Structure formats: C-alpha cells, structure tokens
PDB file of C-alpha atoms in Angstrom:
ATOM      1  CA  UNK A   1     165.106  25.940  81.261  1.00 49.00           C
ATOM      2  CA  UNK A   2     161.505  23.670  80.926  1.00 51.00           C
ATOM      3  CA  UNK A   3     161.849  20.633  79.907  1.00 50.00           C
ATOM      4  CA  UNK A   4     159.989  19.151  77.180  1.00 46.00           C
ATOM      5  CA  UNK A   5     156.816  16.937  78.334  1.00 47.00           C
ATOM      6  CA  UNK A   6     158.110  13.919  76.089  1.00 45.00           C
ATOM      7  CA  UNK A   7     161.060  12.510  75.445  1.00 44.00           C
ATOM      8  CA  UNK A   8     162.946  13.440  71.875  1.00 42.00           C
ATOM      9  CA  UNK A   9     162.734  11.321  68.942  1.00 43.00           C
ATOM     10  CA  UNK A  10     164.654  11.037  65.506  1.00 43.00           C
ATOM     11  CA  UNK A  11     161.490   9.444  64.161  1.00 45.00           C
ATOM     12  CA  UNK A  12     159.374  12.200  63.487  1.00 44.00           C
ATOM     13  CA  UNK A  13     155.793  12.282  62.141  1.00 46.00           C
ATOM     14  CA  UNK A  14     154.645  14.124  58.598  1.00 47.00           C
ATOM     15  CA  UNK A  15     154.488  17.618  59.213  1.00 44.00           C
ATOM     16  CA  UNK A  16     150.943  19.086  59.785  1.00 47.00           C
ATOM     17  CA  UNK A  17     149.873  21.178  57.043  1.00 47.00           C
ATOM     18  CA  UNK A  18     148.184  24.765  57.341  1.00 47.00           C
ATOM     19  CA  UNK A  19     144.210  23.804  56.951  1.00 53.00           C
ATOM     20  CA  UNK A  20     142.680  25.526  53.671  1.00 55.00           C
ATOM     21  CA  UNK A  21     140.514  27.566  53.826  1.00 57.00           C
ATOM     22  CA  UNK A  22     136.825  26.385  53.491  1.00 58.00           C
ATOM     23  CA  UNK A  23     135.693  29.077  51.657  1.00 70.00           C
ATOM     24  CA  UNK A  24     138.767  29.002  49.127  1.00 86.00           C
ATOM     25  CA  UNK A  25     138.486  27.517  45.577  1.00 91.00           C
ATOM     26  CA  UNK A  26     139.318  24.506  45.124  1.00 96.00           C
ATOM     27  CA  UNK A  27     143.006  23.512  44.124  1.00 97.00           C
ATOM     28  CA  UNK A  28     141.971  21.773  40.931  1.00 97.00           C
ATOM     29  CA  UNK A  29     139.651  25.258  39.896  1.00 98.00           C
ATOM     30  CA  UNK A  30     143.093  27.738  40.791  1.00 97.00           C
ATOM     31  CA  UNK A  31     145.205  25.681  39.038  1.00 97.00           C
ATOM     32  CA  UNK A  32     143.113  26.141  36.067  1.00 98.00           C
ATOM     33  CA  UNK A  33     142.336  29.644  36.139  1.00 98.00           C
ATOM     34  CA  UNK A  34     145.625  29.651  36.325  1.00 97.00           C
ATOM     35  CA  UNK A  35     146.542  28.055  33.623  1.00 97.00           C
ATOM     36  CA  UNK A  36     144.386  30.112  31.567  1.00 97.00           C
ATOM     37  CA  UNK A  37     145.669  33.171  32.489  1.00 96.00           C
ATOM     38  CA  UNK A  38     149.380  32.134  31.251  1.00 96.00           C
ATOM     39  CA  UNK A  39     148.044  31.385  27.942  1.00 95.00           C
ATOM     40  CA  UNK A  40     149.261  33.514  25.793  1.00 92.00           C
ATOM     41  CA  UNK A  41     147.396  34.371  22.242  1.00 92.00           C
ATOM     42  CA  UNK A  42     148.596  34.572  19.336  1.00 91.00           C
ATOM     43  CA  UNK A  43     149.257  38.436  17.640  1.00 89.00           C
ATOM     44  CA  UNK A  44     146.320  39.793  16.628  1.00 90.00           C
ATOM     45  CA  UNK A  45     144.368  38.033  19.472  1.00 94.00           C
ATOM     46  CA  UNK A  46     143.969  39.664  22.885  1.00 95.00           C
ATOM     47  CA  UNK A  47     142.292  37.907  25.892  1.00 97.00           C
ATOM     48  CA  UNK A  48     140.910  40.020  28.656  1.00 96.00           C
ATOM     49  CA  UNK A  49     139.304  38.808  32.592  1.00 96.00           C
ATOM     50  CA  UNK A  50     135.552  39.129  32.162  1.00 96.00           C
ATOM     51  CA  UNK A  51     133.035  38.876  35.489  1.00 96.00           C
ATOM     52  CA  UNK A  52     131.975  35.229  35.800  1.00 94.00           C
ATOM     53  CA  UNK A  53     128.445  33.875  35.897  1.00 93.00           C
ATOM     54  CA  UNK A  54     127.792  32.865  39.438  1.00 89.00           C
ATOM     55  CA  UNK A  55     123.920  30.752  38.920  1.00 91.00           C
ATOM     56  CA  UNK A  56     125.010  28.515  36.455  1.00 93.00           C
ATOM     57  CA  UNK A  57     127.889  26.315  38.416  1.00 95.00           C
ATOM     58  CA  UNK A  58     129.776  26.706  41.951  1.00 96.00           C
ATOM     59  CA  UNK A  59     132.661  28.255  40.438  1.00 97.00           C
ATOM     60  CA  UNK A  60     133.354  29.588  37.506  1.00 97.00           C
ATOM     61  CA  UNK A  61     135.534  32.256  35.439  1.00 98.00           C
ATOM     62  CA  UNK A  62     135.332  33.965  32.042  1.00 98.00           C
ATOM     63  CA  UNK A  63     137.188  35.727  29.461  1.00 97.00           C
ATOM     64  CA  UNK A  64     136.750  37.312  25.760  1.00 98.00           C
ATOM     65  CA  UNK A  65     138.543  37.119  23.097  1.00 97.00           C
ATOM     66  CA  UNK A  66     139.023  40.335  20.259  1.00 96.00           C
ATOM     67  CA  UNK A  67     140.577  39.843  17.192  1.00 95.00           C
ATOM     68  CA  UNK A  68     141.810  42.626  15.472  1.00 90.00           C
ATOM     69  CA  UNK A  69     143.741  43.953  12.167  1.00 86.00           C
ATOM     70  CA  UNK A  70     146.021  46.988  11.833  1.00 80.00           C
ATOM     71  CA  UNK A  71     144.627  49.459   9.002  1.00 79.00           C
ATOM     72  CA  UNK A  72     145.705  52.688   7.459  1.00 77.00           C
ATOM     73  CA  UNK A  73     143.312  54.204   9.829  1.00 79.00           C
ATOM     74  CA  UNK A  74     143.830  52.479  12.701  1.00 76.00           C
ATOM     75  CA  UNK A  75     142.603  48.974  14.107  1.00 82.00           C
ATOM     76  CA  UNK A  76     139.742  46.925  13.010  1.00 85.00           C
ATOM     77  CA  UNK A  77     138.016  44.675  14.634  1.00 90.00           C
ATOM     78  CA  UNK A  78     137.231  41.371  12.563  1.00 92.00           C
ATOM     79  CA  UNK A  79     135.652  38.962  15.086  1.00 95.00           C
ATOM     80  CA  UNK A  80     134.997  38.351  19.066  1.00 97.00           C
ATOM     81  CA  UNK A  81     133.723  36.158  21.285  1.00 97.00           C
ATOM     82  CA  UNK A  82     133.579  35.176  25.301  1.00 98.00           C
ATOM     83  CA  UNK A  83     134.792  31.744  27.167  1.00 98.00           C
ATOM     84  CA  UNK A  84     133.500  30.537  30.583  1.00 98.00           C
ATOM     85  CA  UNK A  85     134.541  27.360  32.105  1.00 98.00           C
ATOM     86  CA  UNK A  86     132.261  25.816  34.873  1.00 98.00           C
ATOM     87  CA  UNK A  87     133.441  23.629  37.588  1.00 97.00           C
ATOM     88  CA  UNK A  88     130.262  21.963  39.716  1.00 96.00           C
ATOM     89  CA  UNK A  89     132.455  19.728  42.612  1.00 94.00           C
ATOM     90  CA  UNK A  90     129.569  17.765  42.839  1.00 90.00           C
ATOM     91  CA  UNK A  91     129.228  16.909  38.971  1.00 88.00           C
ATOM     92  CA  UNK A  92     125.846  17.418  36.874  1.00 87.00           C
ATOM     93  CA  UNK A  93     124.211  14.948  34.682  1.00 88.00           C
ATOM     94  CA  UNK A  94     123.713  16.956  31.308  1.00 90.00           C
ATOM     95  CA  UNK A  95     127.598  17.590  31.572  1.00 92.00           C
ATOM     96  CA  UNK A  96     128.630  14.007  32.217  1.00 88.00           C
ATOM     97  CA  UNK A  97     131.132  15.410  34.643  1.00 90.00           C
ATOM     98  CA  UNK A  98     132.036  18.483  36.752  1.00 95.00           C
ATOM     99  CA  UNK A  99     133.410  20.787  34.171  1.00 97.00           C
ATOM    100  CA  UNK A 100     131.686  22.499  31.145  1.00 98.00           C
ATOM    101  CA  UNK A 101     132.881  25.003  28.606  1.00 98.00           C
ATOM    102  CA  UNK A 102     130.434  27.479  27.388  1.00 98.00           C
ATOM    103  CA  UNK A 103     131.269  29.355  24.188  1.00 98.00           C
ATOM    104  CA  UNK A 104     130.511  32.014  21.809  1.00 98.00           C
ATOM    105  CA  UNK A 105     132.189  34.174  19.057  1.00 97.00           C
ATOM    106  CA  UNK A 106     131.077  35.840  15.962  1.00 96.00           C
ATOM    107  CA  UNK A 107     132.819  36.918  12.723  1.00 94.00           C
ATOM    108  CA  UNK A 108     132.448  39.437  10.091  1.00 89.00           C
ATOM    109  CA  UNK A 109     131.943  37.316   6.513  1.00 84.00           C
ATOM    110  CA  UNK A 110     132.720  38.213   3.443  1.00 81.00           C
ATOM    111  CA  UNK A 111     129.528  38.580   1.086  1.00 76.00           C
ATOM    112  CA  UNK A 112     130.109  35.667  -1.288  1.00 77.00           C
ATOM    113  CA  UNK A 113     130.725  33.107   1.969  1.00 79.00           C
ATOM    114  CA  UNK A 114     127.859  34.855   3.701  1.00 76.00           C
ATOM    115  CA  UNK A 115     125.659  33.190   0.929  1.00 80.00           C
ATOM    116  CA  UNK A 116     126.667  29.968   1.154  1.00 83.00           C
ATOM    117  CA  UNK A 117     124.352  26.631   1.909  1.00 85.00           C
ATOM    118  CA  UNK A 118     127.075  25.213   3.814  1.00 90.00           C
ATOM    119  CA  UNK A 119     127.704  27.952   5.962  1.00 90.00           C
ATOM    120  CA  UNK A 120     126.429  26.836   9.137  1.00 93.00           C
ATOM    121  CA  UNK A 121     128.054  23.118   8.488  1.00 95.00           C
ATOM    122  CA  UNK A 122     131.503  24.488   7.450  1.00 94.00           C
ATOM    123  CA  UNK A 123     131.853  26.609  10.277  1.00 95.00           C
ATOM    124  CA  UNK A 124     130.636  23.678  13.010  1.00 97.00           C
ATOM    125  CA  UNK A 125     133.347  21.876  10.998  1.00 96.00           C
ATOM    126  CA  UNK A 126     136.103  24.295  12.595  1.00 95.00           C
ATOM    127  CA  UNK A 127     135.305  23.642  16.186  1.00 97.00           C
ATOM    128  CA  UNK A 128     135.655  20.158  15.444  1.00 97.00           C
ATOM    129  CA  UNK A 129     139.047  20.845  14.052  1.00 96.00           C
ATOM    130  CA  UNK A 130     140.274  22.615  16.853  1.00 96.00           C
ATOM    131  CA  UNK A 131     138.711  20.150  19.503  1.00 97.00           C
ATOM    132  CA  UNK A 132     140.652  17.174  17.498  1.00 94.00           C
ATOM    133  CA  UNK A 133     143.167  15.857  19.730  1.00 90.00           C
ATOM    134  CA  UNK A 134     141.279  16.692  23.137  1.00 95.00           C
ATOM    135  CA  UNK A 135     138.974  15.014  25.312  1.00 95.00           C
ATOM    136  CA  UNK A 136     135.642  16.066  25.193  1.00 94.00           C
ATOM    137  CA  UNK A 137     131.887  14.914  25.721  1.00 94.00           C
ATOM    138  CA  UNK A 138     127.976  15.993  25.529  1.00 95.00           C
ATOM    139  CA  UNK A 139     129.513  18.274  22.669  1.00 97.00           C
ATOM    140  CA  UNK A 140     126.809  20.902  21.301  1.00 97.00           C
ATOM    141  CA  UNK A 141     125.970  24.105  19.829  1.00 97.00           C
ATOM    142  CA  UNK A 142     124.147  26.437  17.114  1.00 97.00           C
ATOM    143  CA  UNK A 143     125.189  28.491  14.114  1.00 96.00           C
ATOM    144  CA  UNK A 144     123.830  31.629  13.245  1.00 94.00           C
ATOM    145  CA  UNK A 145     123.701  33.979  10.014  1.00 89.00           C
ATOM    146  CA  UNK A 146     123.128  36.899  10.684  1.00 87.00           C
ATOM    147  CA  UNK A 147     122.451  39.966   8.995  1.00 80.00           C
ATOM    148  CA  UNK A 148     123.096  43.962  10.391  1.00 81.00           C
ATOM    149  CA  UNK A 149     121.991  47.438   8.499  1.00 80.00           C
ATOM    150  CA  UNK A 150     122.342  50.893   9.472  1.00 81.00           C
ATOM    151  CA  UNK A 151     119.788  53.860   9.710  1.00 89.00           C
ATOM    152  CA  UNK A 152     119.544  57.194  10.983  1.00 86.00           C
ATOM    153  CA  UNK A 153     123.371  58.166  12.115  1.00 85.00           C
ATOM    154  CA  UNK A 154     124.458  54.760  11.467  1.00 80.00           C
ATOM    155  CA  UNK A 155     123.543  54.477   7.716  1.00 79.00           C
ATOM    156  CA  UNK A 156     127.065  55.275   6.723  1.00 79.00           C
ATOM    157  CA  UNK A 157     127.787  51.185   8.139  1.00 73.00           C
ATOM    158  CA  UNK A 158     125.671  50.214   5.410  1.00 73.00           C
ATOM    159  CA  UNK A 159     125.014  46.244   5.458  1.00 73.00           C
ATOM    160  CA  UNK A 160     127.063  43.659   6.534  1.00 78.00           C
ATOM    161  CA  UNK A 161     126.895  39.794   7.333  1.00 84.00           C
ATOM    162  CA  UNK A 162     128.567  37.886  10.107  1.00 88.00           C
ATOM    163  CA  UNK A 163     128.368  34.280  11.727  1.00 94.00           C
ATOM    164  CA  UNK A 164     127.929  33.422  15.380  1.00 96.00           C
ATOM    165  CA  UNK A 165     128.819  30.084  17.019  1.00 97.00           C
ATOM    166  CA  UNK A 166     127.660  29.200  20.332  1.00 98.00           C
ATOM    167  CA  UNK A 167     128.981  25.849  21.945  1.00 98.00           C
ATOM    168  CA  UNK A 168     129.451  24.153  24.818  1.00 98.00           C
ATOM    169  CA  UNK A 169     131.359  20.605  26.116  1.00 98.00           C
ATOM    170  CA  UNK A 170     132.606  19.021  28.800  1.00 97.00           C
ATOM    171  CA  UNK A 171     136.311  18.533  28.994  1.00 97.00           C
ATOM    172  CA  UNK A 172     137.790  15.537  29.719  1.00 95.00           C
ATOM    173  CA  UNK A 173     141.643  15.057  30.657  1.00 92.00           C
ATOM    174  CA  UNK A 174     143.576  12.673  28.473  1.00 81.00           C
ATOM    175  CA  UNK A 175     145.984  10.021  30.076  1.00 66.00           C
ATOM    176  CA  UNK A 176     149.785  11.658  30.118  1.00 51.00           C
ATOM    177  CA  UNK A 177     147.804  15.024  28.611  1.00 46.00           C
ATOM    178  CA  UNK A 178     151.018  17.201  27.094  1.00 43.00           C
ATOM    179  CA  UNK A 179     149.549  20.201  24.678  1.00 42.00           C
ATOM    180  CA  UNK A 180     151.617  21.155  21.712  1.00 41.00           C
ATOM    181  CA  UNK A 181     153.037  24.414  21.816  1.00 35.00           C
ATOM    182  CA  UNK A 182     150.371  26.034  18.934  1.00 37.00           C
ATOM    183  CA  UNK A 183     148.534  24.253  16.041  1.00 37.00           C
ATOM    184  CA  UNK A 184     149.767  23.171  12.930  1.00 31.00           C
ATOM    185  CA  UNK A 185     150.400  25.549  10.814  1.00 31.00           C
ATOM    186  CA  UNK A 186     150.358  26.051   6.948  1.00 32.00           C
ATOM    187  CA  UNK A 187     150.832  28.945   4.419  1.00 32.00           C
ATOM    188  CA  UNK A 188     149.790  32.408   4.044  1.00 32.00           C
ATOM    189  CA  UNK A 189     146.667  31.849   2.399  1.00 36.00           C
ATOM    190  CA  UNK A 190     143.209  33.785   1.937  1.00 38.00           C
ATOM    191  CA  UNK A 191     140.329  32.646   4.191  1.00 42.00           C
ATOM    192  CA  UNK A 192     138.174  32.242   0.681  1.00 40.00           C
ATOM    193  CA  UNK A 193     140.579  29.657  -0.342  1.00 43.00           C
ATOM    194  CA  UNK A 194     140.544  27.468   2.721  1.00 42.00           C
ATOM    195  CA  UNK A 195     137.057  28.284   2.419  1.00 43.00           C
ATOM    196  CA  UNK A 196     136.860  26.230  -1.163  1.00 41.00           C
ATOM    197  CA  UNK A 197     138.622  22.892   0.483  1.00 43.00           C
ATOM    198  CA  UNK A 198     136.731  22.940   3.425  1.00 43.00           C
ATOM    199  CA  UNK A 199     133.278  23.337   1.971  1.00 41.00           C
ATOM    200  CA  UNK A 200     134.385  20.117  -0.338  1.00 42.00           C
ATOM    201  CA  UNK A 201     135.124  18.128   2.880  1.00 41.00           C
ATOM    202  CA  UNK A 202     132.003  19.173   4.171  1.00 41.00           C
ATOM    203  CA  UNK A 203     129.879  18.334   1.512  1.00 40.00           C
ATOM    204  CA  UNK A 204     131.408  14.823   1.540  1.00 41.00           C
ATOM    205  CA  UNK A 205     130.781  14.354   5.210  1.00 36.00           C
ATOM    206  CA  UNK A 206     127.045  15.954   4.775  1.00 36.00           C
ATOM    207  CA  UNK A 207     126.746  13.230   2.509  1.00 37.00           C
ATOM    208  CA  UNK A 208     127.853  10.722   4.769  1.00 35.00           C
ATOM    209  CA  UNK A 209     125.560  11.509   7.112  1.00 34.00           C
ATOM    210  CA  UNK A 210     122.532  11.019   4.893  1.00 31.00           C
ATOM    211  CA  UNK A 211     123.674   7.760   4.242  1.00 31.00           C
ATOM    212  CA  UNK A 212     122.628   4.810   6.210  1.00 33.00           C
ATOM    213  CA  UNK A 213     125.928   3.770   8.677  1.00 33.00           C
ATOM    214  CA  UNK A 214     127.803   7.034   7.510  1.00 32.00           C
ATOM    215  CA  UNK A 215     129.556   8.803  10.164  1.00 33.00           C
ATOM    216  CA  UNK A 216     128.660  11.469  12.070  1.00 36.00           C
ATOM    217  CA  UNK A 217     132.409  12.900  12.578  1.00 37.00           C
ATOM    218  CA  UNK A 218     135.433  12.975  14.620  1.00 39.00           C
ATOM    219  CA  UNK A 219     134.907  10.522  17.572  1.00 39.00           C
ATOM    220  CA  UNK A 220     135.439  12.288  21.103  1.00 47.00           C
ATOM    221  CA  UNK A 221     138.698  11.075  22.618  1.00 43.00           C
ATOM    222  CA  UNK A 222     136.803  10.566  26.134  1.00 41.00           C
ATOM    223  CA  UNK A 223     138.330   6.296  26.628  1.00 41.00           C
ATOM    224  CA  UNK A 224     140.576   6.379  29.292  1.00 44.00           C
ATOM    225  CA  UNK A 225     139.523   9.681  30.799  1.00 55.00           C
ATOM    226  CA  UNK A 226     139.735  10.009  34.845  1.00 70.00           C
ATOM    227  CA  UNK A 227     139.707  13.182  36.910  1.00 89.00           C
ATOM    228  CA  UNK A 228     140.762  16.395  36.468  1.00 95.00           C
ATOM    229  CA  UNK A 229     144.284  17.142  38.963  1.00 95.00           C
ATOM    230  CA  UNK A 230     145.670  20.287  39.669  1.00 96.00           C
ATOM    231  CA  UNK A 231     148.697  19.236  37.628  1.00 94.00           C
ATOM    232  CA  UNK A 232     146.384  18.264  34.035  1.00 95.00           C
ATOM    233  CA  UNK A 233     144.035  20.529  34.839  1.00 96.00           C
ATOM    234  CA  UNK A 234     146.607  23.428  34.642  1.00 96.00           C
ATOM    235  CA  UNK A 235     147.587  22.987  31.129  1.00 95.00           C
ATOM    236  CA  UNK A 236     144.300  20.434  30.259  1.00 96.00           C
ATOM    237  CA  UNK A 237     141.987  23.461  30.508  1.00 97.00           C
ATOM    238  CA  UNK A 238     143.726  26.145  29.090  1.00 97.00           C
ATOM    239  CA  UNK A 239     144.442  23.649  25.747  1.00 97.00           C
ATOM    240  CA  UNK A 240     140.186  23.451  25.913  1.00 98.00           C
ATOM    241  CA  UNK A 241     140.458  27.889  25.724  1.00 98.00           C
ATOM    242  CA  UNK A 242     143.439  27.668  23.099  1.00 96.00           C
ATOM    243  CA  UNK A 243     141.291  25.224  20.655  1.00 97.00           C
ATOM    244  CA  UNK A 244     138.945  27.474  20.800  1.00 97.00           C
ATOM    245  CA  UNK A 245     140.871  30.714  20.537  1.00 97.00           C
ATOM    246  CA  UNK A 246     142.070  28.919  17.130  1.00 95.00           C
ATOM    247  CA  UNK A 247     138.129  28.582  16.065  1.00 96.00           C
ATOM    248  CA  UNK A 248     138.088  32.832  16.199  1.00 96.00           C
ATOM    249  CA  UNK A 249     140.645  32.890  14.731  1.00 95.00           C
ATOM    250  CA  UNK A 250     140.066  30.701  11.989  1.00 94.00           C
ATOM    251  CA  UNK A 251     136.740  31.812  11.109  1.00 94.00           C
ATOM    252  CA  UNK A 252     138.122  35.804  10.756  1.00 93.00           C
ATOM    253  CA  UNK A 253     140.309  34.374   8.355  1.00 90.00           C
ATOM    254  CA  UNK A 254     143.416  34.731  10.254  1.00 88.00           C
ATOM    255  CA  UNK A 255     146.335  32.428   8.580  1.00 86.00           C
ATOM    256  CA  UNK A 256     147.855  29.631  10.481  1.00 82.00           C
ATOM    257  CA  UNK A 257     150.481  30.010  13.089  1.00 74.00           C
ATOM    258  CA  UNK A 258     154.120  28.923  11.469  1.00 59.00           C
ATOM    259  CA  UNK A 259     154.864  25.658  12.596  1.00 49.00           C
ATOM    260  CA  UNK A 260     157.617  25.080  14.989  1.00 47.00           C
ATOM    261  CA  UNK A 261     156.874  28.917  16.245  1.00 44.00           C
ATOM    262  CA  UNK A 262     156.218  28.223  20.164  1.00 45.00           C
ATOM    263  CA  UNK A 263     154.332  31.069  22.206  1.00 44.00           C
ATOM    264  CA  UNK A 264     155.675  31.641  25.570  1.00 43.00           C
ATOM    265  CA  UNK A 265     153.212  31.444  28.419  1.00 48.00           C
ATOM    266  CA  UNK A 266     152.284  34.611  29.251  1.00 45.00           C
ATOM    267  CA  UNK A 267     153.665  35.286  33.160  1.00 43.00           C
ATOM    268  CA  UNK A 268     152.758  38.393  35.362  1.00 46.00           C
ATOM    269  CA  UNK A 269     149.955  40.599  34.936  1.00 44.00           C
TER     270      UNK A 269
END
C-alpha cells in the first residue's frame, strides 16, 4: 500500500472551498432574487418573472405586478405595474450606492378623484407610506394623469382616467433589518373614503412646504446603513418589492390586509 508523502496530523487546516464561478452572480444579487421570488402577494395580486434590462446596471432582474377583481363576467383588471432592482458591484454616484429600484404602476381612477388638484401629491404621498420604515436614499419620481378614449372598434371603451407613478431609490439595509409579516391593516373601507383623509393630510403637508422651515416629509431612515449581505439582502430587498406591491395596491383601492394575517413565503415554482 503507498504511503502518504507526509506524516498524519490531528490538526487539520480549513477545508478548501469549491472556487465560484467567475462568471456567476454574485452571492449578495442570488440571495436577493431570491428573496423576491418567495414573496408572496397578497390575493388579488399576482407577480410574474419579466426579462431584465441588461444596459442600465451589471445585474439586474424584473418583475410585474397585475392586480385584478373577480366580476360577474369574469376578471378585471384594476391596476399594473413592473419592478427592476439594479445591482452595479462597483457602485454609481447618482444612486449613492450599488443598488437602485426602478418603478412603475398605473391605476384606473374613479372620475371624481381623477379631477382632483391633489392628485399627483396624494398619490406621491402613498409611496412614502409604504417606504416608511425602510432605508432608502436619492428617492425620486413623476406622477402622471392621464386620459384614454376609444374610436373605431374600440369606441365601446368609451373614456376613462388613470394615474401612473414612476419612481426610483436606492435601498439601504437597516441595522438588525427584520420585515413584518404584511402592513398594518385597517377596515373594509372604500378607496374614496381613504381618499377624503388623505387628501386632508396632504393639503396640510403642501402647506408646510410653502412655508419657510416646513418640512418636506418623512426623513429617509439611511443613519446607520452599511452593506448589503446575502443574509439582509434576502429579506432587505424583497421588503423594498413588498412596499411597493402595497403602493398598487393601495392606489386600485384595494382594502388593507387584516392585521395579524401573515402570508407565507411563497416556496417552489
């Protein structure tokens, strides 16, 4: 039998790992994705895989978002929109980081909140909401009114109003980050009615801002921030895609979520 070329010790070195593979992901980016793919929406909501943008970052991946309602002749769809996280290794300077969450969904409105002044402002206003509670920076975005008739074979749609948001901000982990299970949630009530208590905020905080020293909003929570790990950025990111999931589905009108109601991660394909 050979013998071994050195003698036998009880003191053994760390084990070599496999070396990854160069062209692989990084962790921190998988565990994301991953993350976001056990997220699991709330009824109504349905999240599907959408081909990611490859010029704007080194890695990236994207989803949409429908929400729909069951009707007497079948489904309905009341709002949509798409998420795409970037990840640049490297970092870029207009993101203040290495990650960056680019947004956009649109609603149907009804024709009296179509009309209002403080559309745009009330509807920025849920964003904010949603974002409370995470870390964020360079937040920024547009709101849109905007206005659809039909002709020809399509006249039967008639006219109809919806809003379109379009964000983006770079997502910063929080020390000891632990998401809740689901937001807050609240009573079965009519999107016109929320509608009515949030334009009164609004209005306040418009007011606010016209003022000399008045505040400009909810402060990002970005003190204390480090880096992104594969074990925040797992459930970290996927909080960033819930908070905004909750945006949809606030602005189709779609009631709270009851509270203490968890939402198991979605596992498997």
């Amino acid at each position: 039998m050979a013998q071994h070329p050195h003698p036998v010790s009880s003191h053994r070195g760390p084990v070599a790992q496999a070396p990854r593979d160069p062209g692989a992901p990084p962790e921190v980016f998988t565990a994301a994705v991953g993350g976001i793919a056990a997220l699991r929406p709330r009824p109504g909501l349905e999240f599907e895989p959408l081909p990611a943008p490859r010029r704007l970052a080194a890695y990236s991946h994207a989803l949409s978002a429908t929400v729909t309602e069951q009707q007497a002749d079948g489904e309905m769809e009341l709002g949509s929109g798409r998420f795409v996280l970037l990840y640049e290794p490297g970092g870029h300077d207009e993101w203040l980081g290495s990650w960056r969450c680019v947004t956009f969904l649109q609603a149907d409105l009804e024709p009296e909140i179509a009309q209002d002044p403080l559309l745009a402002d009330v509807t920025w206003s849920w964003l904010r909401e949603a974002l409370s509670g995470l870390g964020f920076a360079a937040l920024g975005g547009t709101v849109s009114r905007c206005t659809s008739s039909g002709f020809g074979e399509l006249a039967e749609q008639g006219s109809s109003t919806s809003v379109e948001l379009r964000a983006s901000w770079s997502p910063l982990p929080l020390p000891d980050f632990a998401p809740e299970s689901g937001p807050l949630s609240g009573p079965d009530g009519a999107r016109r009615e929320r509608w009515s208590g949030e334009r009164a905020l609004e209005r306040e905080v418009v007011g606010q801002r016209a003022m000399p020293g008045g505040t400009s909003g909810a402060v990002p929570l970005s003190a204390g921030c480090g880096q992104w790990t594969p074990e925040t950025a797992w459930s970290g990111l996927a909080a960033h895609v819930e908070a905004w999931s909750v945006c949809l589905a606030t602005a189709v009108g779609l009631p709270p979520e009851l509270a203490g109601v968890a939402r198991l991660p979605h596992v498997g394909g």
